[in-house]
Amino acid sequence: MLSFNAHGFSLTVTVGIADENKGKRRWTQVQASLLGYPCATLEGLATIKAWLEAFKRDQIKKKPSEPILGDDENGVTAGGRQRQGERHLYLCRRLGSQDRDEIYLDYIRAATLEVAVNKAIQKLAPQIGWGKET
């Protein structure tokens, strides 16, 4: 089991074997959420990864927040902010028309979060086994 819980991102990856008598079928279960909003799909995780990469490349300047998961009423919004002379990636969990939770990520926290998101994507992506043709 792999578990990560920091910077507003929660990830749990569980792997196992379904039935040893029928060829040891392996299974993987991924549970992920950003500021309490579920995002355990390739689409959701890829969106988070794209925002983190854009932030690290300094492509997100001071920018108003826009929805990255869900919508304006129920989801997570992201934008660029300046705090104490440093640029930050601002993430905000919206529920209804209210801000429920928010976090400011600096470069190091964004890089740490990107590693966890990459691991989640890796576990969700289909595994391909190459072998001899029969």
mmCIF file with all atom_site columns, C-alpha atoms in Angstrom:
data_model
loop_
_atom_site.group_PDB
_atom_site.id
_atom_site.type_symbol
_atom_site.label_atom_id
_atom_site.label_alt_id
_atom_site.label_comp_id
_atom_site.label_asym_id
_atom_site.label_entity_id
_atom_site.label_seq_id
_atom_site.pdbx_PDB_ins_code
_atom_site.Cartn_x
_atom_site.Cartn_y
_atom_site.Cartn_z
_atom_site.occupancy
_atom_site.B_iso_or_equiv
_atom_site.pdbx_formal_charge
_atom_site.auth_seq_id
_atom_site.auth_comp_id
_atom_site.auth_asym_id
_atom_site.auth_atom_id
_atom_site.pdbx_PDB_model_num
ATOM 1   C CA . MET A 1 1   ? 0.000   0.000   0.000   1.00 0.00 ? 1   MET A CA 1
ATOM 2   C CA . LEU A 1 2   ? 1.209   3.486   -0.915  1.00 0.00 ? 2   LEU A CA 1
ATOM 3   C CA . SER A 1 3   ? -0.118  6.470   0.985   1.00 0.00 ? 3   SER A CA 1
ATOM 4   C CA . PHE A 1 4   ? 0.532   10.209  0.584   1.00 0.00 ? 4   PHE A CA 1
ATOM 5   C CA . ASN A 1 5   ? -1.248  13.014  2.395   1.00 0.00 ? 5   ASN A CA 1
ATOM 6   C CA . ALA A 1 6   ? 0.255   16.491  2.137   1.00 0.00 ? 6   ALA A CA 1
ATOM 7   C CA . HIS A 1 7   ? -0.297  19.914  0.577   1.00 0.00 ? 7   HIS A CA 1
ATOM 8   C CA . GLY A 1 8   ? -4.029  19.310  0.193   1.00 0.00 ? 8   GLY A CA 1
ATOM 9   C CA . PHE A 1 9   ? -3.554  16.116  -1.839  1.00 0.00 ? 9   PHE A CA 1
ATOM 10  C CA . SER A 1 10  ? -4.491  12.708  -0.494  1.00 0.00 ? 10  SER A CA 1
ATOM 11  C CA . LEU A 1 11  ? -3.482  9.538   -2.333  1.00 0.00 ? 11  LEU A CA 1
ATOM 12  C CA . THR A 1 12  ? -3.889  5.886   -1.409  1.00 0.00 ? 12  THR A CA 1
ATOM 13  C CA . VAL A 1 13  ? -2.847  3.097   -3.761  1.00 0.00 ? 13  VAL A CA 1
ATOM 14  C CA . THR A 1 14  ? -3.700  -0.481  -2.811  1.00 0.00 ? 14  THR A CA 1
ATOM 15  C CA . VAL A 1 15  ? -2.621  -3.502  -4.849  1.00 0.00 ? 15  VAL A CA 1
ATOM 16  C CA . GLY A 1 16  ? -3.391  -7.168  -4.435  1.00 0.00 ? 16  GLY A CA 1
ATOM 17  C CA . ILE A 1 17  ? -4.129  -10.512 -6.006  1.00 0.00 ? 17  ILE A CA 1
ATOM 18  C CA . ALA A 1 18  ? -7.766  -11.352 -6.699  1.00 0.00 ? 18  ALA A CA 1
ATOM 19  C CA . ASP A 1 19  ? -7.670  -15.138 -7.013  1.00 0.00 ? 19  ASP A CA 1
ATOM 20  C CA . GLU A 1 20  ? -4.546  -17.237 -6.797  1.00 0.00 ? 20  GLU A CA 1
ATOM 21  C CA . ASN A 1 21  ? -6.352  -20.297 -8.213  1.00 0.00 ? 21  ASN A CA 1
ATOM 22  C CA . LYS A 1 22  ? -7.234  -18.525 -11.468 1.00 0.00 ? 22  LYS A CA 1
ATOM 23  C CA . GLY A 1 23  ? -3.885  -17.227 -12.599 1.00 0.00 ? 23  GLY A CA 1
ATOM 24  C CA . LYS A 1 24  ? -3.078  -14.646 -9.928  1.00 0.00 ? 24  LYS A CA 1
ATOM 25  C CA . ARG A 1 25  ? -4.998  -11.712 -11.343 1.00 0.00 ? 25  ARG A CA 1
ATOM 26  C CA . ARG A 1 26  ? -3.609  -8.524  -9.910  1.00 0.00 ? 26  ARG A CA 1
ATOM 27  C CA . TRP A 1 27  ? -5.705  -5.492  -9.091  1.00 0.00 ? 27  TRP A CA 1
ATOM 28  C CA . THR A 1 28  ? -4.921  -1.895  -8.232  1.00 0.00 ? 28  THR A CA 1
ATOM 29  C CA . GLN A 1 29  ? -7.196  0.556   -6.462  1.00 0.00 ? 29  GLN A CA 1
ATOM 30  C CA . VAL A 1 30  ? -6.389  4.276   -6.517  1.00 0.00 ? 30  VAL A CA 1
ATOM 31  C CA . GLN A 1 31  ? -8.121  6.803   -4.279  1.00 0.00 ? 31  GLN A CA 1
ATOM 32  C CA . ALA A 1 32  ? -7.121  10.436  -4.699  1.00 0.00 ? 32  ALA A CA 1
ATOM 33  C CA . SER A 1 33  ? -8.531  13.799  -3.697  1.00 0.00 ? 33  SER A CA 1
ATOM 34  C CA . LEU A 1 34  ? -7.384  17.402  -3.905  1.00 0.00 ? 34  LEU A CA 1
ATOM 35  C CA . LEU A 1 35  ? -8.669  19.574  -1.063  1.00 0.00 ? 35  LEU A CA 1
ATOM 36  C CA . GLY A 1 36  ? -11.369 16.972  -0.463  1.00 0.00 ? 36  GLY A CA 1
ATOM 37  C CA . TYR A 1 37  ? -12.558 16.841  -4.094  1.00 0.00 ? 37  TYR A CA 1
ATOM 38  C CA . PRO A 1 38  ? -12.222 13.335  -5.607  1.00 0.00 ? 38  PRO A CA 1
ATOM 39  C CA . CYS A 1 39  ? -9.836  13.154  -8.572  1.00 0.00 ? 39  CYS A CA 1
ATOM 40  C CA . ALA A 1 40  ? -8.931  9.479   -9.006  1.00 0.00 ? 40  ALA A CA 1
ATOM 41  C CA . THR A 1 41  ? -9.344  9.539   -12.798 1.00 0.00 ? 41  THR A CA 1
ATOM 42  C CA . LEU A 1 42  ? -6.703  9.959   -15.471 1.00 0.00 ? 42  LEU A CA 1
ATOM 43  C CA . GLU A 1 43  ? -8.434  13.138  -16.657 1.00 0.00 ? 43  GLU A CA 1
ATOM 44  C CA . GLY A 1 44  ? -8.496  14.742  -13.202 1.00 0.00 ? 44  GLY A CA 1
ATOM 45  C CA . LEU A 1 45  ? -4.920  13.781  -12.352 1.00 0.00 ? 45  LEU A CA 1
ATOM 46  C CA . ALA A 1 46  ? -3.653  14.895  -15.778 1.00 0.00 ? 46  ALA A CA 1
ATOM 47  C CA . THR A 1 47  ? -5.290  18.293  -15.257 1.00 0.00 ? 47  THR A CA 1
ATOM 48  C CA . ILE A 1 48  ? -3.590  18.695  -11.877 1.00 0.00 ? 48  ILE A CA 1
ATOM 49  C CA . LYS A 1 49  ? -0.264  17.623  -13.397 1.00 0.00 ? 49  LYS A CA 1
ATOM 50  C CA . ALA A 1 50  ? -0.620  20.139  -16.254 1.00 0.00 ? 50  ALA A CA 1
ATOM 51  C CA . TRP A 1 51  ? -1.230  22.989  -13.804 1.00 0.00 ? 51  TRP A CA 1
ATOM 52  C CA . LEU A 1 52  ? 1.726   21.947  -11.639 1.00 0.00 ? 52  LEU A CA 1
ATOM 53  C CA . GLU A 1 53  ? 4.038   21.745  -14.664 1.00 0.00 ? 53  GLU A CA 1
ATOM 54  C CA . ALA A 1 54  ? 2.855   25.123  -15.977 1.00 0.00 ? 54  ALA A CA 1
ATOM 55  C CA . PHE A 1 55  ? 3.463   26.662  -12.549 1.00 0.00 ? 55  PHE A CA 1
ATOM 56  C CA . LYS A 1 56  ? 6.965   25.185  -12.316 1.00 0.00 ? 56  LYS A CA 1
ATOM 57  C CA . ARG A 1 57  ? 7.786   26.570  -15.783 1.00 0.00 ? 57  ARG A CA 1
ATOM 58  C CA . ASP A 1 58  ? 6.594   30.023  -14.688 1.00 0.00 ? 58  ASP A CA 1
ATOM 59  C CA . GLN A 1 59  ? 3.754   29.995  -17.217 1.00 0.00 ? 59  GLN A CA 1
ATOM 60  C CA . ILE A 1 60  ? 1.123   30.939  -14.640 1.00 0.00 ? 60  ILE A CA 1
ATOM 61  C CA . LYS A 1 61  ? 1.548   34.569  -13.729 1.00 0.00 ? 61  LYS A CA 1
ATOM 62  C CA . LYS A 1 62  ? -0.782  36.487  -11.473 1.00 0.00 ? 62  LYS A CA 1
ATOM 63  C CA . LYS A 1 63  ? -3.976  35.058  -12.862 1.00 0.00 ? 63  LYS A CA 1
ATOM 64  C CA . PRO A 1 64  ? -7.567  34.892  -11.633 1.00 0.00 ? 64  PRO A CA 1
ATOM 65  C CA . SER A 1 65  ? -8.725  31.503  -10.439 1.00 0.00 ? 65  SER A CA 1
ATOM 66  C CA . GLU A 1 66  ? -10.470 29.163  -12.847 1.00 0.00 ? 66  GLU A CA 1
ATOM 67  C CA . PRO A 1 67  ? -12.010 25.730  -12.288 1.00 0.00 ? 67  PRO A CA 1
ATOM 68  C CA . ILE A 1 68  ? -9.647  22.801  -12.841 1.00 0.00 ? 68  ILE A CA 1
ATOM 69  C CA . LEU A 1 69  ? -11.769 20.065  -11.231 1.00 0.00 ? 69  LEU A CA 1
ATOM 70  C CA . GLY A 1 70  ? -15.547 20.216  -11.189 1.00 0.00 ? 70  GLY A CA 1
ATOM 71  C CA . ASP A 1 71  ? -17.018 23.672  -11.803 1.00 0.00 ? 71  ASP A CA 1
ATOM 72  C CA . ASP A 1 72  ? -17.339 27.097  -10.154 1.00 0.00 ? 72  ASP A CA 1
ATOM 73  C CA . GLU A 1 73  ? -20.005 25.862  -7.746  1.00 0.00 ? 73  GLU A CA 1
ATOM 74  C CA . ASN A 1 74  ? -18.497 22.541  -6.684  1.00 0.00 ? 74  ASN A CA 1
ATOM 75  C CA . GLY A 1 75  ? -14.863 21.807  -7.412  1.00 0.00 ? 75  GLY A CA 1
ATOM 76  C CA . VAL A 1 76  ? -11.314 23.092  -7.195  1.00 0.00 ? 76  VAL A CA 1
ATOM 77  C CA . THR A 1 77  ? -10.121 26.347  -8.741  1.00 0.00 ? 77  THR A CA 1
ATOM 78  C CA . ALA A 1 78  ? -6.520  27.342  -9.414  1.00 0.00 ? 78  ALA A CA 1
ATOM 79  C CA . GLY A 1 79  ? -4.654  30.530  -10.215 1.00 0.00 ? 79  GLY A CA 1
ATOM 80  C CA . GLY A 1 80  ? -1.375  32.359  -9.773  1.00 0.00 ? 80  GLY A CA 1
ATOM 81  C CA . ARG A 1 81  ? -0.768  34.592  -6.742  1.00 0.00 ? 81  ARG A CA 1
ATOM 82  C CA . GLN A 1 82  ? 2.019   36.642  -5.212  1.00 0.00 ? 82  GLN A CA 1
ATOM 83  C CA . ARG A 1 83  ? 2.655   36.274  -1.480  1.00 0.00 ? 83  ARG A CA 1
ATOM 84  C CA . GLN A 1 84  ? 5.511   37.974  0.315   1.00 0.00 ? 84  GLN A CA 1
ATOM 85  C CA . GLY A 1 85  ? 7.294   38.635  -2.971  1.00 0.00 ? 85  GLY A CA 1
ATOM 86  C CA . GLU A 1 86  ? 7.142   34.987  -4.093  1.00 0.00 ? 86  GLU A CA 1
ATOM 87  C CA . ARG A 1 87  ? 4.890   33.439  -6.689  1.00 0.00 ? 87  ARG A CA 1
ATOM 88  C CA . HIS A 1 88  ? 2.533   30.700  -5.558  1.00 0.00 ? 88  HIS A CA 1
ATOM 89  C CA . LEU A 1 89  ? 0.014   28.375  -7.118  1.00 0.00 ? 89  LEU A CA 1
ATOM 90  C CA . TYR A 1 90  ? -3.276  29.090  -5.392  1.00 0.00 ? 90  TYR A CA 1
ATOM 91  C CA . LEU A 1 91  ? -5.740  26.186  -5.060  1.00 0.00 ? 91  LEU A CA 1
ATOM 92  C CA . CYS A 1 92  ? -9.209  26.673  -3.609  1.00 0.00 ? 92  CYS A CA 1
ATOM 93  C CA . ARG A 1 93  ? -11.983 24.154  -2.851  1.00 0.00 ? 93  ARG A CA 1
ATOM 94  C CA . ARG A 1 94  ? -15.400 25.602  -3.607  1.00 0.00 ? 94  ARG A CA 1
ATOM 95  C CA . LEU A 1 95  ? -18.662 24.178  -2.324  1.00 0.00 ? 95  LEU A CA 1
ATOM 96  C CA . GLY A 1 96  ? -21.797 26.025  -3.317  1.00 0.00 ? 96  GLY A CA 1
ATOM 97  C CA . SER A 1 97  ? -20.671 29.611  -3.757  1.00 0.00 ? 97  SER A CA 1
ATOM 98  C CA . GLN A 1 98  ? -18.310 29.558  -0.768  1.00 0.00 ? 98  GLN A CA 1
ATOM 99  C CA . ASP A 1 99  ? -14.597 28.917  -0.492  1.00 0.00 ? 99  ASP A CA 1
ATOM 100 C CA . ARG A 1 100 ? -14.164 25.933  1.857   1.00 0.00 ? 100 ARG A CA 1
ATOM 101 C CA . ASP A 1 101 ? -10.431 25.337  1.843   1.00 0.00 ? 101 ASP A CA 1
ATOM 102 C CA . GLU A 1 102 ? -7.436  26.966  0.200   1.00 0.00 ? 102 GLU A CA 1
ATOM 103 C CA . ILE A 1 103 ? -3.739  26.372  -0.096  1.00 0.00 ? 103 ILE A CA 1
ATOM 104 C CA . TYR A 1 104 ? -0.776  28.269  -1.525  1.00 0.00 ? 104 TYR A CA 1
ATOM 105 C CA . LEU A 1 105 ? 1.916   26.072  -3.077  1.00 0.00 ? 105 LEU A CA 1
ATOM 106 C CA . ASP A 1 106 ? 5.442   27.352  -3.566  1.00 0.00 ? 106 ASP A CA 1
ATOM 107 C CA . TYR A 1 107 ? 7.833   25.724  -6.045  1.00 0.00 ? 107 TYR A CA 1
ATOM 108 C CA . ILE A 1 108 ? 9.026   22.977  -3.649  1.00 0.00 ? 108 ILE A CA 1
ATOM 109 C CA . ARG A 1 109 ? 5.524   22.002  -2.529  1.00 0.00 ? 109 ARG A CA 1
ATOM 110 C CA . ALA A 1 110 ? 4.334   21.951  -6.141  1.00 0.00 ? 110 ALA A CA 1
ATOM 111 C CA . ALA A 1 111 ? 7.247   19.677  -7.111  1.00 0.00 ? 111 ALA A CA 1
ATOM 112 C CA . THR A 1 112 ? 6.488   17.345  -4.187  1.00 0.00 ? 112 THR A CA 1
ATOM 113 C CA . LEU A 1 113 ? 2.824   17.216  -5.140  1.00 0.00 ? 113 LEU A CA 1
ATOM 114 C CA . GLU A 1 114 ? 3.751   16.525  -8.770  1.00 0.00 ? 114 GLU A CA 1
ATOM 115 C CA . VAL A 1 115 ? 5.673   13.391  -7.734  1.00 0.00 ? 115 VAL A CA 1
ATOM 116 C CA . ALA A 1 116 ? 2.583   12.052  -5.936  1.00 0.00 ? 116 ALA A CA 1
ATOM 117 C CA . VAL A 1 117 ? 0.315   12.901  -8.885  1.00 0.00 ? 117 VAL A CA 1
ATOM 118 C CA . ASN A 1 118 ? 2.726   11.169  -11.281 1.00 0.00 ? 118 ASN A CA 1
ATOM 119 C CA . LYS A 1 119 ? 2.676   8.045   -9.101  1.00 0.00 ? 119 LYS A CA 1
ATOM 120 C CA . ALA A 1 120 ? -1.143  8.053   -9.119  1.00 0.00 ? 120 ALA A CA 1
ATOM 121 C CA . ILE A 1 121 ? -1.205  8.406   -12.921 1.00 0.00 ? 121 ILE A CA 1
ATOM 122 C CA . GLN A 1 122 ? 1.323   5.594   -13.234 1.00 0.00 ? 122 GLN A CA 1
ATOM 123 C CA . LYS A 1 123 ? -0.861  3.297   -11.128 1.00 0.00 ? 123 LYS A CA 1
ATOM 124 C CA . LEU A 1 124 ? -4.043  4.197   -13.039 1.00 0.00 ? 124 LEU A CA 1
ATOM 125 C CA . ALA A 1 125 ? -2.536  3.803   -16.514 1.00 0.00 ? 125 ALA A CA 1
ATOM 126 C CA . PRO A 1 126 ? -3.006  0.385   -18.098 1.00 0.00 ? 126 PRO A CA 1
ATOM 127 C CA . GLN A 1 127 ? -0.095  -1.998  -17.682 1.00 0.00 ? 127 GLN A CA 1
ATOM 128 C CA . ILE A 1 128 ? 1.153   -3.618  -20.888 1.00 0.00 ? 128 ILE A CA 1
ATOM 129 C CA . GLY A 1 129 ? 3.154   -6.811  -20.703 1.00 0.00 ? 129 GLY A CA 1
ATOM 130 C CA . TRP A 1 130 ? 5.330   -7.647  -23.670 1.00 0.00 ? 130 TRP A CA 1
ATOM 131 C CA . GLY A 1 131 ? 6.178   -11.244 -24.371 1.00 0.00 ? 131 GLY A CA 1
ATOM 132 C CA . LYS A 1 132 ? 6.686   -13.792 -27.100 1.00 0.00 ? 132 LYS A CA 1
ATOM 133 C CA . GLU A 1 133 ? 4.007   -14.032 -29.754 1.00 0.00 ? 133 GLU A CA 1
ATOM 134 C CA . THR A 1 134 ? 2.197   -17.340 -29.774 1.00 0.00 ? 134 THR A CA 1
#
